[in-house]
Every structure is written in structure tokens, then in C-alpha cells.
Amino acid sequence: MRHDVIDRLVRPANPVPNPQSLGADLVSMADERERRGMQHQQVEADQVAERSRNGHVTWIGVAAAVALVIGGLIIFQATEDGDVASATPIAVANEYLDAYANFDVDRVASMLAEDAVVVPWEPNANRTDWQSDLRYLDAVGFELLVGECREIPPLAEGSRVNCEYEAHGFGSDRIGLDPFGGSLFRLVINDGKVTRSDMGFNFTDFAGTMWFPFQDWILENHSDDYAVMYESENLSRQTDDALALWEQRVEDYVAYVSGQ
Amino acid sequence: MSMASPAKQRRFEDLYEEHRLEVLAYCVRRLESDEAADACSETFLVAWRRLEEIPPPPEALPYLYGIARRVVSNHARSLRRRVKLDARLTSLGVAPVADPSVVVVQNSQHREVVAAVRRLKPKDREIVMLFAWEDLPRETIAEMMGMTRSAIDQRIHRANQRLARVLEPGR
């Protein structure tokens, strides 16, 4: 695969082509901070050890004990089942979301059940082509910052796992905004496969801060592109032509907002 | 005073001695030098806590880069907040400090290239930097980023096209 610009231009522009050539001042500063950090850590470790010796049971200790018991149970279950990683719904959910957050169509496909339902990311969208949805999210620079996954009471059709996440999109991170929170991936998992996947994206804040301002900018500056990029005010088009335009215009928008 | 076992201490010292310059360089390529020294120190603190998980060479360095990536990302987030605060200060007539997230590039000819790399999407940017500046093989990058090898190929190809459009528009 060709990557001539990277080889010709990016490689020689390496700000630190040779780590050995880093300035002595900078290296000393890093050494000094590392030494102080280690000392600080040692002091903290000593304090914890001291508290422990004095018989103070801390919440950390309790949490660790609980974690050990749960860990023991999981290991026990792993021994029973042979392969815990693929057996626990939480592990399946984490692996699925890792593939999803990387917009890795092949990996996502391998984890979906044959008749899986994948709910589109946009509210009110009625499409079933989740592959296009992933390509779209990738094209417009979505970054999914997945938090904790929790198992909730199961349904007849399988285990249910909810995973909180925050997201960046349309270059929101590059224009200095905090990630958009309040979203919840809802998964149903049966026999190690995802049978239902709902991205549960909290569109409200994103709509006001990114979606509609971007749309206004498109209408004002690239009105000819609007019909290619949008099915309606609230819905994107995801054809190949549309995806290429979305990617380009999001880049242009980031440059515009950043004043570059 | 409680002490770590001598074997753990020695292993950490070897790791630090062997890789501190590479990790510091990784941080300098992504942050300004003062922040980079902090990020490098934090990376090794995390490494100390997870020493048992760190694989032996040659996998140790990519593992350390993986830790550094998260540390740098946290630093970059707080830098962005600072930049926003600076913007507010400017609007109030107070002169802010210079944007610290800009990599200091000695050669002015390279400034445009670095700026173009920095404008890539975050994940693409990291992949390009790992590939071109840390000089990591694509398989290693795929492992670090939790992606397939073909996904890395696609992203490098796409980033190359984007950089070509920006840096060599008439070509």
C-alpha cells in the first residue's frame, strides 16, 4: 500500500528524530520528576502499610477483599466453563464495544448473531445497514470513550449489558470541546453473540452544539452539498459519495472553527 | 520504610534506563517539553505499578508507548481546557501564555507538515505518528490500538491521501 507522502514528508519532519539527541536539560528534568514521583509513591505506600499495621480496615481494603472474592468466583467459573473471556456477557460487551469504537466492521460482524438487530445511531433513522452507520461515524470523526459496563436483569432472549460512554464527533475534540456524555450502549447477548445493539446516543447536547451549527455552516458555505449529505434535517445520507463529502466537510469545518 | 523487592527495583531501573529516552521522545513529539517531562514521569509511575504486566523486550517499548498514549491524552485534554481559559482571558484583555500544545519544530520547513499531521483525526494522527516517528511495524501498531492489521493499513492509506491533498494540492 502506498504511503509516499508519509515517507517523503512526515518522516523527515519528526520533531525528535533521534531520542539520544534530546537536550540534557530536558532529560534531567524528566529524571528529576520521575525520581520525585517515585518518592511520593513510596511515601504513600508506606502510609498505607502503616495504617494496615495499625489494624485500620480501610474501604480500599474492603473493596480489595470483595474484588478478590468476585475474582475467585470468576476464576472458578472460568475453570468450570473453560473460557471465561468469551463466556461472560461483560467480557463480550467490552470486546464488542472495542471493535465498535474502532469502527472495525469485520470484528463487529464476527461478534453479531446472524439475525442481530443493530439500531442506527441517529434517532428516527430507519436503516438496517449498520456497516454504513459505522463508516459514517468513522468518517465524521466520532470517538467513543467507553466507560463502565453493567449487567442488568436479563430478558428471555439473553443477558442485557448497559455501557455508559461519552463521545466526540464532527471534530468536537479538536475545537476544544469536552466530550458529550449521557449516552448508553444497550446490548443483548446470547451464547457469546450480540443479538441486539443499540448505541443509545444522547443526541440532545450534540445536536445543539455540533449537528445543527454544522448544518447551518454547510447551508451557508456549501449549499450544493446539502442534498448529497442529508436525507432530511435530522438524518444523514450514507452513500459512498455522501461519506466522502461528510469527511471532507467536517475537516473544513474544524479548520474554519479553529480559525486556521 | 517499606521497600519494593530488590528484583522488582532492579527490573524497573533497567526498564527506565533502557527506554526513558524513547518514552520522553514520544511525549515531546506530542506535547511541549515541560508537559512532556511530566508525562514521561507519569508513564513510568504507571509502569512501576504494573511492572508484572510489562512484557520482556522487544514488546516492552510498545507497551510503554501504550501507557504514554493514555497519559499524553489526559495531558492534552487539560491543555485544551487551558487554551479555552486563555481564550476567555484574552477576551477580558488579559494576555495568556502561548499555546503549550504546539510541538516545537526546529526546522521551519517542517512546520507545515507537522501542522497537517496534527490536523488529522486523533486516531489517524496517532497511527501516523507511531508509524512514521516511532517507526513501529504495522502489526505492533495494530496490537497497540486494538485494531486489525488491515484497519491500520486503511487508516495509513487514508491519512496519506489526506496529507497529500493538504501538502501537495497540485500534484
JSON list of N, CA and C in Angstrom, two decimals, chain B residues 21-89:
[
{"chain": "B", "resi": 21, "resn": "LEU", "atom": "N", "xyz": [14.55, 7.49, 27.19]},
{"chain": "B", "resi": 21, "resn": "LEU", "atom": "CA", "xyz": [14.70, 8.47, 26.12]},
{"chain": "B", "resi": 21, "resn": "LEU", "atom": "C", "xyz": [13.63, 8.29, 25.04]},
{"chain": "B", "resi": 22, "resn": "GLU", "atom": "N", "xyz": [13.32, 7.01, 24.71]},
{"chain": "B", "resi": 22, "resn": "GLU", "atom": "CA", "xyz": [12.28, 6.78, 23.70]},
{"chain": "B", "resi": 22, "resn": "GLU", "atom": "C", "xyz": [10.92, 7.28, 24.19]},
{"chain": "B", "resi": 23, "resn": "VAL", "atom": "N", "xyz": [10.63, 7.01, 25.48]},
{"chain": "B", "resi": 23, "resn": "VAL", "atom": "CA", "xyz": [9.33, 7.44, 26.01]},
{"chain": "B", "resi": 23, "resn": "VAL", "atom": "C", "xyz": [9.29, 8.97, 26.09]},
{"chain": "B", "resi": 24, "resn": "LEU", "atom": "N", "xyz": [10.39, 9.56, 26.51]},
{"chain": "B", "resi": 24, "resn": "LEU", "atom": "CA", "xyz": [10.44, 11.04, 26.56]},
{"chain": "B", "resi": 24, "resn": "LEU", "atom": "C", "xyz": [10.27, 11.62, 25.16]},
{"chain": "B", "resi": 25, "resn": "ALA", "atom": "N", "xyz": [10.93, 11.01, 24.18]},
{"chain": "B", "resi": 25, "resn": "ALA", "atom": "CA", "xyz": [10.80, 11.49, 22.79]},
{"chain": "B", "resi": 25, "resn": "ALA", "atom": "C", "xyz": [9.35, 11.38, 22.32]},
{"chain": "B", "resi": 26, "resn": "TYR", "atom": "N", "xyz": [8.71, 10.25, 22.67]},
{"chain": "B", "resi": 26, "resn": "TYR", "atom": "CA", "xyz": [7.29, 10.06, 22.31]},
{"chain": "B", "resi": 26, "resn": "TYR", "atom": "C", "xyz": [6.47, 11.22, 22.86]},
{"chain": "B", "resi": 27, "resn": "CYS", "atom": "N", "xyz": [6.73, 11.57, 24.12]},
{"chain": "B", "resi": 27, "resn": "CYS", "atom": "CA", "xyz": [5.94, 12.65, 24.76]},
{"chain": "B", "resi": 27, "resn": "CYS", "atom": "C", "xyz": [6.28, 14.01, 24.15]},
{"chain": "B", "resi": 28, "resn": "VAL", "atom": "N", "xyz": [7.55, 14.24, 23.85]},
{"chain": "B", "resi": 28, "resn": "VAL", "atom": "CA", "xyz": [7.94, 15.53, 23.27]},
{"chain": "B", "resi": 28, "resn": "VAL", "atom": "C", "xyz": [7.30, 15.72, 21.89]},
{"chain": "B", "resi": 29, "resn": "ARG", "atom": "N", "xyz": [7.14, 14.62, 21.15]},
{"chain": "B", "resi": 29, "resn": "ARG", "atom": "CA", "xyz": [6.53, 14.73, 19.82]},
{"chain": "B", "resi": 29, "resn": "ARG", "atom": "C", "xyz": [5.06, 15.14, 19.92]},
{"chain": "B", "resi": 30, "resn": "ARG", "atom": "N", "xyz": [4.46, 14.97, 21.07]},
{"chain": "B", "resi": 30, "resn": "ARG", "atom": "CA", "xyz": [3.01, 15.22, 21.20]},
{"chain": "B", "resi": 30, "resn": "ARG", "atom": "C", "xyz": [2.67, 16.36, 22.15]},
{"chain": "B", "resi": 31, "resn": "LEU", "atom": "N", "xyz": [3.60, 16.76, 23.00]},
{"chain": "B", "resi": 31, "resn": "LEU", "atom": "CA", "xyz": [3.35, 17.83, 23.97]},
{"chain": "B", "resi": 31, "resn": "LEU", "atom": "C", "xyz": [4.54, 18.77, 23.97]},
{"chain": "B", "resi": 32, "resn": "GLU", "atom": "N", "xyz": [4.41, 19.92, 24.61]},
{"chain": "B", "resi": 32, "resn": "GLU", "atom": "CA", "xyz": [5.60, 20.77, 24.72]},
{"chain": "B", "resi": 32, "resn": "GLU", "atom": "C", "xyz": [6.50, 20.23, 25.84]},
{"chain": "B", "resi": 33, "resn": "SER", "atom": "N", "xyz": [7.76, 20.67, 25.87]},
{"chain": "B", "resi": 33, "resn": "SER", "atom": "CA", "xyz": [8.77, 19.93, 26.62]},
{"chain": "B", "resi": 33, "resn": "SER", "atom": "C", "xyz": [8.49, 19.82, 28.12]},
{"chain": "B", "resi": 34, "resn": "ASP", "atom": "N", "xyz": [7.97, 20.89, 28.74]},
{"chain": "B", "resi": 34, "resn": "ASP", "atom": "CA", "xyz": [7.73, 20.83, 30.18]},
{"chain": "B", "resi": 34, "resn": "ASP", "atom": "C", "xyz": [6.65, 19.79, 30.49]},
{"chain": "B", "resi": 35, "resn": "GLU", "atom": "N", "xyz": [5.57, 19.82, 29.71]},
{"chain": "B", "resi": 35, "resn": "GLU", "atom": "CA", "xyz": [4.50, 18.84, 29.87]},
{"chain": "B", "resi": 35, "resn": "GLU", "atom": "C", "xyz": [5.02, 17.44, 29.56]},
{"chain": "B", "resi": 36, "resn": "ALA", "atom": "N", "xyz": [5.90, 17.36, 28.57]},
{"chain": "B", "resi": 36, "resn": "ALA", "atom": "CA", "xyz": [6.43, 16.07, 28.15]},
{"chain": "B", "resi": 36, "resn": "ALA", "atom": "C", "xyz": [7.21, 15.40, 29.28]},
{"chain": "B", "resi": 37, "resn": "ALA", "atom": "N", "xyz": [7.99, 16.19, 30.01]},
{"chain": "B", "resi": 37, "resn": "ALA", "atom": "CA", "xyz": [8.76, 15.62, 31.12]},
{"chain": "B", "resi": 37, "resn": "ALA", "atom": "C", "xyz": [7.81, 15.05, 32.18]},
{"chain": "B", "resi": 38, "resn": "ASP", "atom": "N", "xyz": [6.72, 15.79, 32.44]},
{"chain": "B", "resi": 38, "resn": "ASP", "atom": "CA", "xyz": [5.71, 15.29, 33.39]},
{"chain": "B", "resi": 38, "resn": "ASP", "atom": "C", "xyz": [5.07, 14.01, 32.89]},
{"chain": "B", "resi": 39, "resn": "ALA", "atom": "N", "xyz": [4.69, 14.02, 31.61]},
{"chain": "B", "resi": 39, "resn": "ALA", "atom": "CA", "xyz": [4.01, 12.85, 31.04]},
{"chain": "B", "resi": 39, "resn": "ALA", "atom": "C", "xyz": [4.92, 11.62, 31.08]},
{"chain": "B", "resi": 40, "resn": "CYS", "atom": "N", "xyz": [6.20, 11.85, 30.81]},
{"chain": "B", "resi": 40, "resn": "CYS", "atom": "CA", "xyz": [7.17, 10.74, 30.83]},
{"chain": "B", "resi": 40, "resn": "CYS", "atom": "C", "xyz": [7.26, 10.18, 32.25]},
{"chain": "B", "resi": 41, "resn": "SER", "atom": "N", "xyz": [7.33, 11.07, 33.22]},
{"chain": "B", "resi": 41, "resn": "SER", "atom": "CA", "xyz": [7.41, 10.63, 34.62]},
{"chain": "B", "resi": 41, "resn": "SER", "atom": "C", "xyz": [6.16, 9.85, 35.01]},
{"chain": "B", "resi": 42, "resn": "GLU", "atom": "N", "xyz": [4.98, 10.35, 34.61]},
{"chain": "B", "resi": 42, "resn": "GLU", "atom": "CA", "xyz": [3.73, 9.65, 34.93]},
{"chain": "B", "resi": 42, "resn": "GLU", "atom": "C", "xyz": [3.68, 8.28, 34.27]},
{"chain": "B", "resi": 43, "resn": "THR", "atom": "N", "xyz": [4.19, 8.22, 33.05]},
{"chain": "B", "resi": 43, "resn": "THR", "atom": "CA", "xyz": [4.19, 6.94, 32.33]},
{"chain": "B", "resi": 43, "resn": "THR", "atom": "C", "xyz": [4.98, 5.89, 33.12]},
{"chain": "B", "resi": 44, "resn": "PHE", "atom": "N", "xyz": [6.12, 6.29, 33.64]},
{"chain": "B", "resi": 44, "resn": "PHE", "atom": "CA", "xyz": [6.93, 5.31, 34.38]},
{"chain": "B", "resi": 44, "resn": "PHE", "atom": "C", "xyz": [6.36, 5.00, 35.76]},
{"chain": "B", "resi": 45, "resn": "LEU", "atom": "N", "xyz": [5.60, 5.95, 36.33]},
{"chain": "B", "resi": 45, "resn": "LEU", "atom": "CA", "xyz": [4.92, 5.63, 37.59]},
{"chain": "B", "resi": 45, "resn": "LEU", "atom": "C", "xyz": [3.89, 4.53, 37.37]},
{"chain": "B", "resi": 46, "resn": "VAL", "atom": "N", "xyz": [3.14, 4.67, 36.26]},
{"chain": "B", "resi": 46, "resn": "VAL", "atom": "CA", "xyz": [2.15, 3.64, 35.93]},
{"chain": "B", "resi": 46, "resn": "VAL", "atom": "C", "xyz": [2.89, 2.32, 35.65]},
{"chain": "B", "resi": 47, "resn": "ALA", "atom": "N", "xyz": [4.02, 2.42, 34.95]},
{"chain": "B", "resi": 47, "resn": "ALA", "atom": "CA", "xyz": [4.80, 1.22, 34.62]},
{"chain": "B", "resi": 47, "resn": "ALA", "atom": "C", "xyz": [5.27, 0.51, 35.88]},
{"chain": "B", "resi": 48, "resn": "TRP", "atom": "N", "xyz": [5.64, 1.31, 36.86]},
{"chain": "B", "resi": 48, "resn": "TRP", "atom": "CA", "xyz": [6.09, 0.72, 38.15]},
{"chain": "B", "resi": 48, "resn": "TRP", "atom": "C", "xyz": [4.97, -0.08, 38.78]},
{"chain": "B", "resi": 49, "resn": "ARG", "atom": "N", "xyz": [3.76, 0.52, 38.77]},
{"chain": "B", "resi": 49, "resn": "ARG", "atom": "CA", "xyz": [2.62, -0.18, 39.39]},
{"chain": "B", "resi": 49, "resn": "ARG", "atom": "C", "xyz": [2.26, -1.45, 38.62]},
{"chain": "B", "resi": 50, "resn": "ARG", "atom": "N", "xyz": [2.50, -1.43, 37.32]},
{"chain": "B", "resi": 50, "resn": "ARG", "atom": "CA", "xyz": [2.08, -2.59, 36.50]},
{"chain": "B", "resi": 50, "resn": "ARG", "atom": "C", "xyz": [3.27, -3.41, 36.03]},
{"chain": "B", "resi": 51, "resn": "LEU", "atom": "N", "xyz": [4.34, -3.34, 36.76]},
{"chain": "B", "resi": 51, "resn": "LEU", "atom": "CA", "xyz": [5.59, -3.94, 36.29]},
{"chain": "B", "resi": 51, "resn": "LEU", "atom": "C", "xyz": [5.43, -5.42, 35.92]},
{"chain": "B", "resi": 52, "resn": "GLU", "atom": "N", "xyz": [4.60, -6.12, 36.69]},
{"chain": "B", "resi": 52, "resn": "GLU", "atom": "CA", "xyz": [4.43, -7.57, 36.42]},
{"chain": "B", "resi": 52, "resn": "GLU", "atom": "C", "xyz": [3.77, -7.80, 35.07]},
{"chain": "B", "resi": 53, "resn": "GLU", "atom": "N", "xyz": [2.97, -6.81, 34.60]},
{"chain": "B", "resi": 53, "resn": "GLU", "atom": "CA", "xyz": [2.25, -7.00, 33.33]},
{"chain": "B", "resi": 53, "resn": "GLU", "atom": "C", "xyz": [3.12, -6.65, 32.12]},
{"chain": "B", "resi": 54, "resn": "ILE", "atom": "N", "xyz": [4.22, -5.95, 32.35]},
{"chain": "B", "resi": 54, "resn": "ILE", "atom": "CA", "xyz": [5.00, -5.46, 31.21]},
{"chain": "B", "resi": 54, "resn": "ILE", "atom": "C", "xyz": [5.80, -6.62, 30.61]},
{"chain": "B", "resi": 55, "resn": "PRO", "atom": "N", "xyz": [5.60, -6.86, 29.31]},
{"chain": "B", "resi": 55, "resn": "PRO", "atom": "CA", "xyz": [6.29, -7.99, 28.69]},
{"chain": "B", "resi": 55, "resn": "PRO", "atom": "C", "xyz": [7.79, -7.70, 28.54]},
{"chain": "B", "resi": 56, "resn": "PRO", "atom": "N", "xyz": [8.59, -8.73, 28.33]},
{"chain": "B", "resi": 56, "resn": "PRO", "atom": "CA", "xyz": [10.02, -8.50, 28.12]},
{"chain": "B", "resi": 56, "resn": "PRO", "atom": "C", "xyz": [10.27, -7.87, 26.75]},
{"chain": "B", "resi": 57, "resn": "PRO", "atom": "N", "xyz": [11.49, -7.35, 26.52]},
{"chain": "B", "resi": 57, "resn": "PRO", "atom": "CA", "xyz": [11.80, -6.81, 25.20]},
{"chain": "B", "resi": 57, "resn": "PRO", "atom": "C", "xyz": [11.61, -7.89, 24.13]},
{"chain": "B", "resi": 58, "resn": "PRO", "atom": "N", "xyz": [11.22, -7.57, 22.92]},
{"chain": "B", "resi": 58, "resn": "PRO", "atom": "CA", "xyz": [11.07, -6.21, 22.38]},
{"chain": "B", "resi": 58, "resn": "PRO", "atom": "C", "xyz": [9.68, -5.63, 22.57]},
{"chain": "B", "resi": 59, "resn": "GLU", "atom": "N", "xyz": [8.78, -6.35, 23.29]},
{"chain": "B", "resi": 59, "resn": "GLU", "atom": "CA", "xyz": [7.41, -5.84, 23.43]},
{"chain": "B", "resi": 59, "resn": "GLU", "atom": "C", "xyz": [7.29, -4.77, 24.52]},
{"chain": "B", "resi": 60, "resn": "ALA", "atom": "N", "xyz": [8.34, -4.62, 25.35]},
{"chain": "B", "resi": 60, "resn": "ALA", "atom": "CA", "xyz": [8.22, -3.68, 26.47]},
{"chain": "B", "resi": 60, "resn": "ALA", "atom": "C", "xyz": [8.00, -2.24, 25.97]},
{"chain": "B", "resi": 61, "resn": "LEU", "atom": "N", "xyz": [8.74, -1.84, 24.94]},
{"chain": "B", "resi": 61, "resn": "LEU", "atom": "CA", "xyz": [8.63, -0.44, 24.49]},
{"chain": "B", "resi": 61, "resn": "LEU", "atom": "C", "xyz": [7.24, -0.12, 23.94]},
{"chain": "B", "resi": 62, "resn": "PRO", "atom": "N", "xyz": [6.67, -0.95, 23.03]},
{"chain": "B", "resi": 62, "resn": "PRO", "atom": "CA", "xyz": [5.29, -0.66, 22.61]},
{"chain": "B", "resi": 62, "resn": "PRO", "atom": "C", "xyz": [4.31, -0.62, 23.78]},
{"chain": "B", "resi": 63, "resn": "TYR", "atom": "N", "xyz": [4.55, -1.46, 24.78]},
{"chain": "B", "resi": 63, "resn": "TYR", "atom": "CA", "xyz": [3.67, -1.45, 25.96]},
{"chain": "B", "resi": 63, "resn": "TYR", "atom": "C", "xyz": [3.79, -0.10, 26.68]},
{"chain": "B", "resi": 64, "resn": "LEU", "atom": "N", "xyz": [5.02, 0.39, 26.82]},
{"chain": "B", "resi": 64, "resn": "LEU", "atom": "CA", "xyz": [5.22, 1.69, 27.46]},
{"chain": "B", "resi": 64, "resn": "LEU", "atom": "C", "xyz": [4.60, 2.81, 26.62]},
{"chain": "B", "resi": 65, "resn": "TYR", "atom": "N", "xyz": [4.70, 2.69, 25.29]},
{"chain": "B", "resi": 65, "resn": "TYR", "atom": "CA", "xyz": [4.05, 3.69, 24.43]},
{"chain": "B", "resi": 65, "resn": "TYR", "atom": "C", "xyz": [2.54, 3.68, 24.67]},
{"chain": "B", "resi": 66, "resn": "GLY", "atom": "N", "xyz": [1.99, 2.48, 24.89]},
{"chain": "B", "resi": 66, "resn": "GLY", "atom": "CA", "xyz": [0.55, 2.38, 25.14]},
{"chain": "B", "resi": 66, "resn": "GLY", "atom": "C", "xyz": [0.16, 3.12, 26.41]},
{"chain": "B", "resi": 67, "resn": "ILE", "atom": "N", "xyz": [0.99, 3.00, 27.45]},
{"chain": "B", "resi": 67, "resn": "ILE", "atom": "CA", "xyz": [0.72, 3.74, 28.69]},
{"chain": "B", "resi": 67, "resn": "ILE", "atom": "C", "xyz": [0.87, 5.24, 28.41]},
{"chain": "B", "resi": 68, "resn": "ALA", "atom": "N", "xyz": [1.96, 5.59, 27.72]},
{"chain": "B", "resi": 68, "resn": "ALA", "atom": "CA", "xyz": [2.22, 7.01, 27.45]},
{"chain": "B", "resi": 68, "resn": "ALA", "atom": "C", "xyz": [1.09, 7.63, 26.64]},
{"chain": "B", "resi": 69, "resn": "ARG", "atom": "N", "xyz": [0.51, 6.84, 25.76]},
{"chain": "B", "resi": 69, "resn": "ARG", "atom": "CA", "xyz": [-0.58, 7.36, 24.92]},
{"chain": "B", "resi": 69, "resn": "ARG", "atom": "C", "xyz": [-1.74, 7.86, 25.79]},
{"chain": "B", "resi": 70, "resn": "ARG", "atom": "N", "xyz": [-2.09, 7.05, 26.79]},
{"chain": "B", "resi": 70, "resn": "ARG", "atom": "CA", "xyz": [-3.20, 7.47, 27.67]},
{"chain": "B", "resi": 70, "resn": "ARG", "atom": "C", "xyz": [-2.81, 8.67, 28.53]},
{"chain": "B", "resi": 71, "resn": "VAL", "atom": "N", "xyz": [-1.56, 8.66, 29.00]},
{"chain": "B", "resi": 71, "resn": "VAL", "atom": "CA", "xyz": [-1.09, 9.78, 29.84]},
{"chain": "B", "resi": 71, "resn": "VAL", "atom": "C", "xyz": [-1.10, 11.07, 29.01]},
{"chain": "B", "resi": 72, "resn": "VAL", "atom": "N", "xyz": [-0.55, 11.00, 27.79]},
{"chain": "B", "resi": 72, "resn": "VAL", "atom": "CA", "xyz": [-0.49, 12.18, 26.92]},
{"chain": "B", "resi": 72, "resn": "VAL", "atom": "C", "xyz": [-1.91, 12.67, 26.60]},
{"chain": "B", "resi": 73, "resn": "SER", "atom": "N", "xyz": [-2.81, 11.72, 26.38]},
{"chain": "B", "resi": 73, "resn": "SER", "atom": "CA", "xyz": [-4.18, 12.09, 26.06]},
{"chain": "B", "resi": 73, "resn": "SER", "atom": "C", "xyz": [-4.81, 12.89, 27.22]},
{"chain": "B", "resi": 74, "resn": "ASN", "atom": "N", "xyz": [-4.54, 12.46, 28.45]},
{"chain": "B", "resi": 74, "resn": "ASN", "atom": "CA", "xyz": [-5.05, 13.21, 29.61]},
{"chain": "B", "resi": 74, "resn": "ASN", "atom": "C", "xyz": [-4.42, 14.60, 29.69]},
{"chain": "B", "resi": 75, "resn": "HIS", "atom": "N", "xyz": [-3.12, 14.67, 29.42]},
{"chain": "B", "resi": 75, "resn": "HIS", "atom": "CA", "xyz": [-2.45, 15.98, 29.43]},
{"chain": "B", "resi": 75, "resn": "HIS", "atom": "C", "xyz": [-3.04, 16.88, 28.36]},
{"chain": "B", "resi": 76, "resn": "ALA", "atom": "N", "xyz": [-3.25, 16.30, 27.18]},
{"chain": "B", "resi": 76, "resn": "ALA", "atom": "CA", "xyz": [-3.76, 17.10, 26.06]},
{"chain": "B", "resi": 76, "resn": "ALA", "atom": "C", "xyz": [-5.14, 17.65, 26.40]},
{"chain": "B", "resi": 77, "resn": "ARG", "atom": "N", "xyz": [-5.94, 16.83, 27.11]},
{"chain": "B", "resi": 77, "resn": "ARG", "atom": "CA", "xyz": [-7.29, 17.28, 27.48]},
{"chain": "B", "resi": 77, "resn": "ARG", "atom": "C", "xyz": [-7.19, 18.49, 28.42]},
{"chain": "B", "resi": 78, "resn": "SER", "atom": "N", "xyz": [-6.29, 18.41, 29.40]},
{"chain": "B", "resi": 78, "resn": "SER", "atom": "CA", "xyz": [-6.20, 19.55, 30.31]},
{"chain": "B", "resi": 78, "resn": "SER", "atom": "C", "xyz": [-5.59, 20.76, 29.61]},
{"chain": "B", "resi": 79, "resn": "LEU", "atom": "N", "xyz": [-4.73, 20.50, 28.62]},
{"chain": "B", "resi": 79, "resn": "LEU", "atom": "CA", "xyz": [-4.18, 21.62, 27.85]},
{"chain": "B", "resi": 79, "resn": "LEU", "atom": "C", "xyz": [-5.27, 22.34, 27.08]},
{"chain": "B", "resi": 80, "resn": "ARG", "atom": "N", "xyz": [-6.20, 21.52, 26.50]},
{"chain": "B", "resi": 80, "resn": "ARG", "atom": "CA", "xyz": [-7.28, 22.15, 25.74]},
{"chain": "B", "resi": 80, "resn": "ARG", "atom": "C", "xyz": [-8.13, 23.03, 26.64]},
{"chain": "B", "resi": 81, "resn": "ARG", "atom": "N", "xyz": [-8.33, 22.55, 27.89]},
{"chain": "B", "resi": 81, "resn": "ARG", "atom": "CA", "xyz": [-9.10, 23.38, 28.83]},
{"chain": "B", "resi": 81, "resn": "ARG", "atom": "C", "xyz": [-8.35, 24.69, 29.08]},
{"chain": "B", "resi": 82, "resn": "ARG", "atom": "N", "xyz": [-7.00, 24.57, 29.18]},
{"chain": "B", "resi": 82, "resn": "ARG", "atom": "CA", "xyz": [-6.21, 25.77, 29.44]},
{"chain": "B", "resi": 82, "resn": "ARG", "atom": "C", "xyz": [-6.30, 26.73, 28.26]},
{"chain": "B", "resi": 83, "resn": "VAL", "atom": "N", "xyz": [-6.28, 26.15, 27.05]},
{"chain": "B", "resi": 83, "resn": "VAL", "atom": "CA", "xyz": [-6.38, 27.00, 25.86]},
{"chain": "B", "resi": 83, "resn": "VAL", "atom": "C", "xyz": [-7.72, 27.74, 25.85]},
{"chain": "B", "resi": 84, "resn": "LYS", "atom": "N", "xyz": [-8.78, 27.03, 26.27]},
{"chain": "B", "resi": 84, "resn": "LYS", "atom": "CA", "xyz": [-10.10, 27.68, 26.32]},
{"chain": "B", "resi": 84, "resn": "LYS", "atom": "C", "xyz": [-10.09, 28.81, 27.36]},
{"chain": "B", "resi": 85, "resn": "LEU", "atom": "N", "xyz": [-9.43, 28.52, 28.49]},
{"chain": "B", "resi": 85, "resn": "LEU", "atom": "CA", "xyz": [-9.34, 29.55, 29.53]},
{"chain": "B", "resi": 85, "resn": "LEU", "atom": "C", "xyz": [-8.55, 30.74, 29.00]},
{"chain": "B", "resi": 86, "resn": "ASP", "atom": "N", "xyz": [-7.48, 30.47, 28.26]},
{"chain": "B", "resi": 86, "resn": "ASP", "atom": "CA", "xyz": [-6.70, 31.55, 27.67]},
{"chain": "B", "resi": 86, "resn": "ASP", "atom": "C", "xyz": [-7.56, 32.42, 26.77]},
{"chain": "B", "resi": 87, "resn": "ALA", "atom": "N", "xyz": [-8.46, 31.74, 25.99]},
{"chain": "B", "resi": 87, "resn": "ALA", "atom": "CA", "xyz": [-9.33, 32.49, 25.09]},
{"chain": "B", "resi": 87, "resn": "ALA", "atom": "C", "xyz": [-10.23, 33.43, 25.90]},
{"chain": "B", "resi": 88, "resn": "ARG", "atom": "N", "xyz": [-10.70, 32.92, 27.02]},
{"chain": "B", "resi": 88, "resn": "ARG", "atom": "CA", "xyz": [-11.56, 33.75, 27.87]},
{"chain": "B", "resi": 88, "resn": "ARG", "atom": "C", "xyz": [-10.75, 34.93, 28.43]},
{"chain": "B", "resi": 89, "resn": "LEU", "atom": "N", "xyz": [-9.50, 34.61, 28.86]},
{"chain": "B", "resi": 89, "resn": "LEU", "atom": "CA", "xyz": [-8.65, 35.68, 29.42]},
{"chain": "B", "resi": 89, "resn": "LEU", "atom": "C", "xyz": [-8.39, 36.75, 28.37]}
]
